[in-house]
mmCIF file with all atom_site columns, C-alpha atoms in Angstrom:
data_model
loop_
_atom_site.group_PDB
_atom_site.id
_atom_site.type_symbol
_atom_site.label_atom_id
_atom_site.label_alt_id
_atom_site.label_comp_id
_atom_site.label_asym_id
_atom_site.label_entity_id
_atom_site.label_seq_id
_atom_site.pdbx_PDB_ins_code
_atom_site.Cartn_x
_atom_site.Cartn_y
_atom_site.Cartn_z
_atom_site.occupancy
_atom_site.B_iso_or_equiv
_atom_site.pdbx_formal_charge
_atom_site.auth_seq_id
_atom_site.auth_comp_id
_atom_site.auth_asym_id
_atom_site.auth_atom_id
_atom_site.pdbx_PDB_model_num
ATOM 1   C CA . MET A 1 1   ? 29.485 -8.005  34.908 1.00 85.00 ? 17  MET A CA 1
ATOM 2   C CA . TYR A 1 2   ? 31.412 -10.115 36.953 1.00 88.00 ? 18  TYR A CA 1
ATOM 3   C CA . SER A 1 3   ? 34.045 -8.178  36.940 1.00 93.00 ? 19  SER A CA 1
ATOM 4   C CA . LEU A 1 4   ? 32.026 -4.908  38.018 1.00 94.00 ? 20  LEU A CA 1
ATOM 5   C CA . GLY A 1 5   ? 30.583 -6.746  40.407 1.00 94.00 ? 21  GLY A CA 1
ATOM 6   C CA . GLU A 1 6   ? 33.818 -7.168  41.940 1.00 95.00 ? 22  GLU A CA 1
ATOM 7   C CA . ILE A 1 7   ? 35.259 -4.022  42.102 1.00 94.00 ? 23  ILE A CA 1
ATOM 8   C CA . CYS A 1 8   ? 35.447 -2.100  45.099 1.00 96.00 ? 24  CYS A CA 1
ATOM 9   C CA . PRO A 1 9   ? 33.921 1.350   44.433 1.00 95.00 ? 25  PRO A CA 1
ATOM 10  C CA . LEU A 1 10  ? 36.207 3.052   47.325 1.00 94.00 ? 26  LEU A CA 1
ATOM 11  C CA . THR A 1 11  ? 39.417 1.502   46.396 1.00 94.00 ? 27  THR A CA 1
ATOM 12  C CA . GLN A 1 12  ? 38.985 0.845   42.580 1.00 96.00 ? 28  GLN A CA 1
ATOM 13  C CA . THR A 1 13  ? 36.654 3.733   41.620 1.00 94.00 ? 29  THR A CA 1
ATOM 14  C CA . GLU A 1 14  ? 38.416 4.377   38.511 1.00 95.00 ? 30  GLU A CA 1
ATOM 15  C CA . SER A 1 15  ? 37.372 0.991   37.590 1.00 96.00 ? 31  SER A CA 1
ATOM 16  C CA . MET A 1 16  ? 33.660 2.220   38.805 1.00 95.00 ? 32  MET A CA 1
ATOM 17  C CA . ILE A 1 17  ? 33.619 4.855   36.703 1.00 95.00 ? 33  ILE A CA 1
ATOM 18  C CA . TYR A 1 18  ? 34.608 3.100   33.622 1.00 96.00 ? 34  TYR A CA 1
ATOM 19  C CA . GLY A 1 19  ? 32.858 0.209   34.029 1.00 96.00 ? 35  GLY A CA 1
ATOM 20  C CA . TYR A 1 20  ? 29.118 1.874   34.695 1.00 96.00 ? 36  TYR A CA 1
ATOM 21  C CA . GLY A 1 21  ? 30.544 4.501   31.894 1.00 95.00 ? 37  GLY A CA 1
ATOM 22  C CA . THR A 1 22  ? 31.079 1.969   29.288 1.00 95.00 ? 38  THR A CA 1
ATOM 23  C CA . LEU A 1 23  ? 27.751 0.228   30.435 1.00 95.00 ? 39  LEU A CA 1
ATOM 24  C CA . LYS A 1 24  ? 25.813 3.406   29.926 1.00 94.00 ? 40  LYS A CA 1
ATOM 25  C CA . PHE A 1 25  ? 27.158 3.573   26.053 1.00 94.00 ? 41  PHE A CA 1
ATOM 26  C CA . ILE A 1 26  ? 26.589 0.328   25.677 1.00 94.00 ? 42  ILE A CA 1
ATOM 27  C CA . CYS A 1 27  ? 23.016 -0.054  27.043 1.00 93.00 ? 43  CYS A CA 1
ATOM 28  C CA . THR A 1 28  ? 21.674 2.551   24.405 1.00 92.00 ? 44  THR A CA 1
ATOM 29  C CA . GLU A 1 29  ? 20.016 -0.324  22.818 1.00 92.00 ? 45  GLU A CA 1
ATOM 30  C CA . GLU A 1 30  ? 16.797 -1.556  24.887 1.00 93.00 ? 46  GLU A CA 1
ATOM 31  C CA . PRO A 1 31  ? 18.002 -5.493  24.189 1.00 95.00 ? 47  PRO A CA 1
ATOM 32  C CA . VAL A 1 32  ? 21.521 -5.241  24.847 1.00 95.00 ? 48  VAL A CA 1
ATOM 33  C CA . LEU A 1 33  ? 20.372 -3.558  28.381 1.00 95.00 ? 49  LEU A CA 1
ATOM 34  C CA . ASN A 1 34  ? 18.084 -6.746  28.979 1.00 95.00 ? 50  ASN A CA 1
ATOM 35  C CA . GLN A 1 35  ? 20.850 -8.673  28.862 1.00 96.00 ? 51  GLN A CA 1
ATOM 36  C CA . VAL A 1 36  ? 22.948 -7.023  30.973 1.00 95.00 ? 52  VAL A CA 1
ATOM 37  C CA . LEU A 1 37  ? 19.760 -6.908  33.875 1.00 96.00 ? 53  LEU A CA 1
ATOM 38  C CA . ASP A 1 38  ? 19.853 -10.436 33.606 1.00 95.00 ? 54  ASP A CA 1
ATOM 39  C CA . LEU A 1 39  ? 23.087 -10.369 34.897 1.00 95.00 ? 55  LEU A CA 1
ATOM 40  C CA . ASN A 1 40  ? 22.112 -8.961  37.853 1.00 95.00 ? 56  ASN A CA 1
ATOM 41  C CA . LEU A 1 41  ? 23.344 -4.941  37.225 1.00 96.00 ? 57  LEU A CA 1
ATOM 42  C CA . ILE A 1 42  ? 20.647 -4.002  39.786 1.00 96.00 ? 58  ILE A CA 1
ATOM 43  C CA . SER A 1 43  ? 22.209 -6.221  42.660 1.00 96.00 ? 59  SER A CA 1
ATOM 44  C CA . VAL A 1 44  ? 25.471 -4.461  42.055 1.00 97.00 ? 60  VAL A CA 1
ATOM 45  C CA . MET A 1 45  ? 24.575 -1.397  42.146 1.00 97.00 ? 61  MET A CA 1
ATOM 46  C CA . VAL A 1 46  ? 23.079 -1.748  45.335 1.00 96.00 ? 62  VAL A CA 1
ATOM 47  C CA . LEU A 1 47  ? 25.835 -2.994  46.929 1.00 96.00 ? 63  LEU A CA 1
ATOM 48  C CA . HIS A 1 48  ? 28.187 -0.293  45.349 1.00 97.00 ? 64  HIS A CA 1
ATOM 49  C CA . LEU A 1 49  ? 25.801 2.577   46.769 1.00 96.00 ? 65  LEU A CA 1
ATOM 50  C CA . LYS A 1 50  ? 25.244 0.838   50.285 1.00 96.00 ? 66  LYS A CA 1
ATOM 51  C CA . ILE A 1 51  ? 29.326 0.566   50.671 1.00 95.00 ? 67  ILE A CA 1
ATOM 52  C CA . LEU A 1 52  ? 29.509 4.039   49.167 1.00 95.00 ? 68  LEU A CA 1
ATOM 53  C CA . ASN A 1 53  ? 27.012 5.453   51.435 1.00 94.00 ? 69  ASN A CA 1
ATOM 54  C CA . TYR A 1 54  ? 28.222 3.904   54.444 1.00 94.00 ? 70  TYR A CA 1
ATOM 55  C CA . GLU A 1 55  ? 31.847 5.250   53.966 1.00 93.00 ? 71  GLU A CA 1
ATOM 56  C CA . ALA A 1 56  ? 30.575 8.586   52.833 1.00 92.00 ? 72  ALA A CA 1
ATOM 57  C CA . ILE A 1 57  ? 28.884 9.187   56.618 1.00 88.00 ? 73  ILE A CA 1
ATOM 58  C CA . GLN A 1 58  ? 32.409 8.893   57.629 1.00 91.00 ? 74  GLN A CA 1
ATOM 59  C CA . MET A 1 59  ? 33.972 11.106  55.662 1.00 91.00 ? 75  MET A CA 1
ATOM 60  C CA . LYS A 1 60  ? 34.318 14.896  55.881 1.00 85.00 ? 76  LYS A CA 1
ATOM 61  C CA . LYS A 1 61  ? 34.443 15.065  52.141 1.00 89.00 ? 77  LYS A CA 1
ATOM 62  C CA . VAL A 1 62  ? 33.771 12.871  49.742 1.00 91.00 ? 78  VAL A CA 1
ATOM 63  C CA . PRO A 1 63  ? 36.641 12.952  46.866 1.00 92.00 ? 79  PRO A CA 1
ATOM 64  C CA . GLU A 1 64  ? 35.624 13.836  43.474 1.00 92.00 ? 80  GLU A CA 1
ATOM 65  C CA . ASN A 1 65  ? 36.131 10.486  41.762 1.00 92.00 ? 81  ASN A CA 1
ATOM 66  C CA . ILE A 1 66  ? 33.644 8.763   44.162 1.00 93.00 ? 82  ILE A CA 1
ATOM 67  C CA . GLN A 1 67  ? 31.193 11.125  42.943 1.00 93.00 ? 83  GLN A CA 1
ATOM 68  C CA . ASN A 1 68  ? 31.880 10.819  39.243 1.00 94.00 ? 84  ASN A CA 1
ATOM 69  C CA . GLY A 1 69  ? 31.268 7.015   39.770 1.00 94.00 ? 85  GLY A CA 1
ATOM 70  C CA . VAL A 1 70  ? 27.988 8.130   41.593 1.00 95.00 ? 86  VAL A CA 1
ATOM 71  C CA . PHE A 1 71  ? 27.224 9.964   38.365 1.00 96.00 ? 87  PHE A CA 1
ATOM 72  C CA . GLN A 1 72  ? 28.012 6.861   35.926 1.00 95.00 ? 88  GLN A CA 1
ATOM 73  C CA . LEU A 1 73  ? 25.732 4.857   37.828 1.00 96.00 ? 89  LEU A CA 1
ATOM 74  C CA . THR A 1 74  ? 23.002 6.990   38.490 1.00 96.00 ? 90  THR A CA 1
ATOM 75  C CA . SER A 1 75  ? 23.034 7.781   34.466 1.00 96.00 ? 91  SER A CA 1
ATOM 76  C CA . ILE A 1 76  ? 22.894 3.462   33.617 1.00 95.00 ? 92  ILE A CA 1
ATOM 77  C CA . LEU A 1 77  ? 20.203 3.891   36.289 1.00 96.00 ? 93  LEU A CA 1
ATOM 78  C CA . ARG A 1 78  ? 18.237 6.486   34.594 1.00 95.00 ? 94  ARG A CA 1
ATOM 79  C CA . SER A 1 79  ? 18.634 3.797   31.136 1.00 94.00 ? 95  SER A CA 1
ATOM 80  C CA . VAL A 1 80  ? 17.389 1.002   33.377 1.00 95.00 ? 96  VAL A CA 1
ATOM 81  C CA . VAL A 1 81  ? 14.380 3.468   35.174 1.00 95.00 ? 97  VAL A CA 1
ATOM 82  C CA . GLY A 1 82  ? 13.140 4.053   31.858 1.00 93.00 ? 98  GLY A CA 1
ATOM 83  C CA . ILE A 1 83  ? 12.065 0.434   31.200 1.00 93.00 ? 99  ILE A CA 1
ATOM 84  C CA . GLU A 1 84  ? 8.661  0.583   32.065 1.00 92.00 ? 100 GLU A CA 1
ATOM 85  C CA . SER A 1 85  ? 8.816  -3.152  33.108 1.00 92.00 ? 101 SER A CA 1
ATOM 86  C CA . MET A 1 86  ? 11.874 -2.963  35.439 1.00 94.00 ? 102 MET A CA 1
ATOM 87  C CA . LEU A 1 87  ? 9.798  -0.483  37.614 1.00 93.00 ? 103 LEU A CA 1
ATOM 88  C CA . PRO A 1 88  ? 8.856  -3.040  40.075 1.00 95.00 ? 104 PRO A CA 1
ATOM 89  C CA . THR A 1 89  ? 12.074 -4.764  40.433 1.00 95.00 ? 105 THR A CA 1
ATOM 90  C CA . VAL A 1 90  ? 13.894 -1.445  41.051 1.00 95.00 ? 106 VAL A CA 1
ATOM 91  C CA . ALA A 1 91  ? 11.297 -0.496  43.920 1.00 94.00 ? 107 ALA A CA 1
ATOM 92  C CA . GLN A 1 92  ? 11.944 -3.726  45.534 1.00 97.00 ? 108 GLN A CA 1
ATOM 93  C CA . SER A 1 93  ? 15.784 -3.877  45.542 1.00 97.00 ? 109 SER A CA 1
ATOM 94  C CA . GLY A 1 94  ? 16.361 -1.075  47.850 1.00 95.00 ? 110 GLY A CA 1
ATOM 95  C CA . LEU A 1 95  ? 18.367 0.940   45.101 1.00 96.00 ? 111 LEU A CA 1
ATOM 96  C CA . LEU A 1 96  ? 16.022 4.199   45.362 1.00 94.00 ? 112 LEU A CA 1
ATOM 97  C CA . ASP A 1 97  ? 16.250 4.396   49.305 1.00 95.00 ? 113 ASP A CA 1
ATOM 98  C CA . GLU A 1 98  ? 20.162 3.839   48.669 1.00 96.00 ? 114 GLU A CA 1
ATOM 99  C CA . ILE A 1 99  ? 19.731 6.384   46.148 1.00 95.00 ? 115 ILE A CA 1
ATOM 100 C CA . CYS A 1 100 ? 18.179 8.971   48.211 1.00 94.00 ? 116 CYS A CA 1
ATOM 101 C CA . ASN A 1 101 ? 20.454 8.277   50.820 1.00 94.00 ? 117 ASN A CA 1
ATOM 102 C CA . SER A 1 102 ? 23.133 9.498   48.757 1.00 94.00 ? 118 SER A CA 1
ATOM 103 C CA . LEU A 1 103 ? 21.717 12.728  48.508 1.00 93.00 ? 119 LEU A CA 1
ATOM 104 C CA . SER A 1 104 ? 22.847 13.677  52.033 1.00 91.00 ? 120 SER A CA 1
ATOM 105 C CA . TRP A 1 105 ? 26.378 13.671  50.178 1.00 94.00 ? 121 TRP A CA 1
ATOM 106 C CA . THR A 1 106 ? 26.063 14.282  46.602 1.00 94.00 ? 122 THR A CA 1
ATOM 107 C CA . LEU A 1 107 ? 23.716 17.416  47.076 1.00 93.00 ? 123 LEU A CA 1
ATOM 108 C CA . GLU A 1 108 ? 26.491 19.572  45.787 1.00 92.00 ? 124 GLU A CA 1
ATOM 109 C CA . ASP A 1 109 ? 26.907 17.942  42.140 1.00 95.00 ? 125 ASP A CA 1
ATOM 110 C CA . ILE A 1 110 ? 24.495 18.862  39.928 1.00 96.00 ? 126 ILE A CA 1
ATOM 111 C CA . ASP A 1 111 ? 25.074 16.403  37.146 1.00 96.00 ? 127 ASP A CA 1
ATOM 112 C CA . VAL A 1 112 ? 24.359 13.393  40.164 1.00 96.00 ? 128 VAL A CA 1
ATOM 113 C CA . ILE A 1 113 ? 21.361 15.351  41.191 1.00 96.00 ? 129 ILE A CA 1
ATOM 114 C CA . SER A 1 114 ? 20.155 16.039  37.893 1.00 97.00 ? 130 SER A CA 1
ATOM 115 C CA . ASN A 1 115 ? 20.371 11.982  37.169 1.00 96.00 ? 131 ASN A CA 1
ATOM 116 C CA . VAL A 1 116 ? 18.533 11.674  40.437 1.00 96.00 ? 132 VAL A CA 1
ATOM 117 C CA . VAL A 1 117 ? 15.554 13.851  39.695 1.00 95.00 ? 133 VAL A CA 1
ATOM 118 C CA . ARG A 1 118 ? 15.036 12.112  36.021 1.00 94.00 ? 134 ARG A CA 1
ATOM 119 C CA . ILE A 1 119 ? 15.339 8.536   37.907 1.00 94.00 ? 135 ILE A CA 1
ATOM 120 C CA . LEU A 1 120 ? 12.570 9.212   40.421 1.00 91.00 ? 136 LEU A CA 1
ATOM 121 C CA . ARG A 1 121 ? 9.937  11.233  38.361 1.00 85.00 ? 137 ARG A CA 1
#
């Protein structure tokens, strides 16, 4: 988690994609996901989305690799919100606010939107 937290989602997008993709794969079992959550996964996701949301507002077109990174991030978030006890933590973290803020620049990405719908259900 330390390495993922050190990634700049703008300049190290491939690392973000593979980092969140790996988490999505290894966190299919709830005990593993709980261990990762204890290592501040939610804080890292909030930070990455804040950075991306801030920069995306200034871009005319968001690069596809950043969209792919957000897809991976929202994929792991789907697993997080699947744990009912994590819902208050996610709600208080500001992560849902950042997800909603990202809709302005991810609206045309059906994969991200599908994840967001499943997260907010």
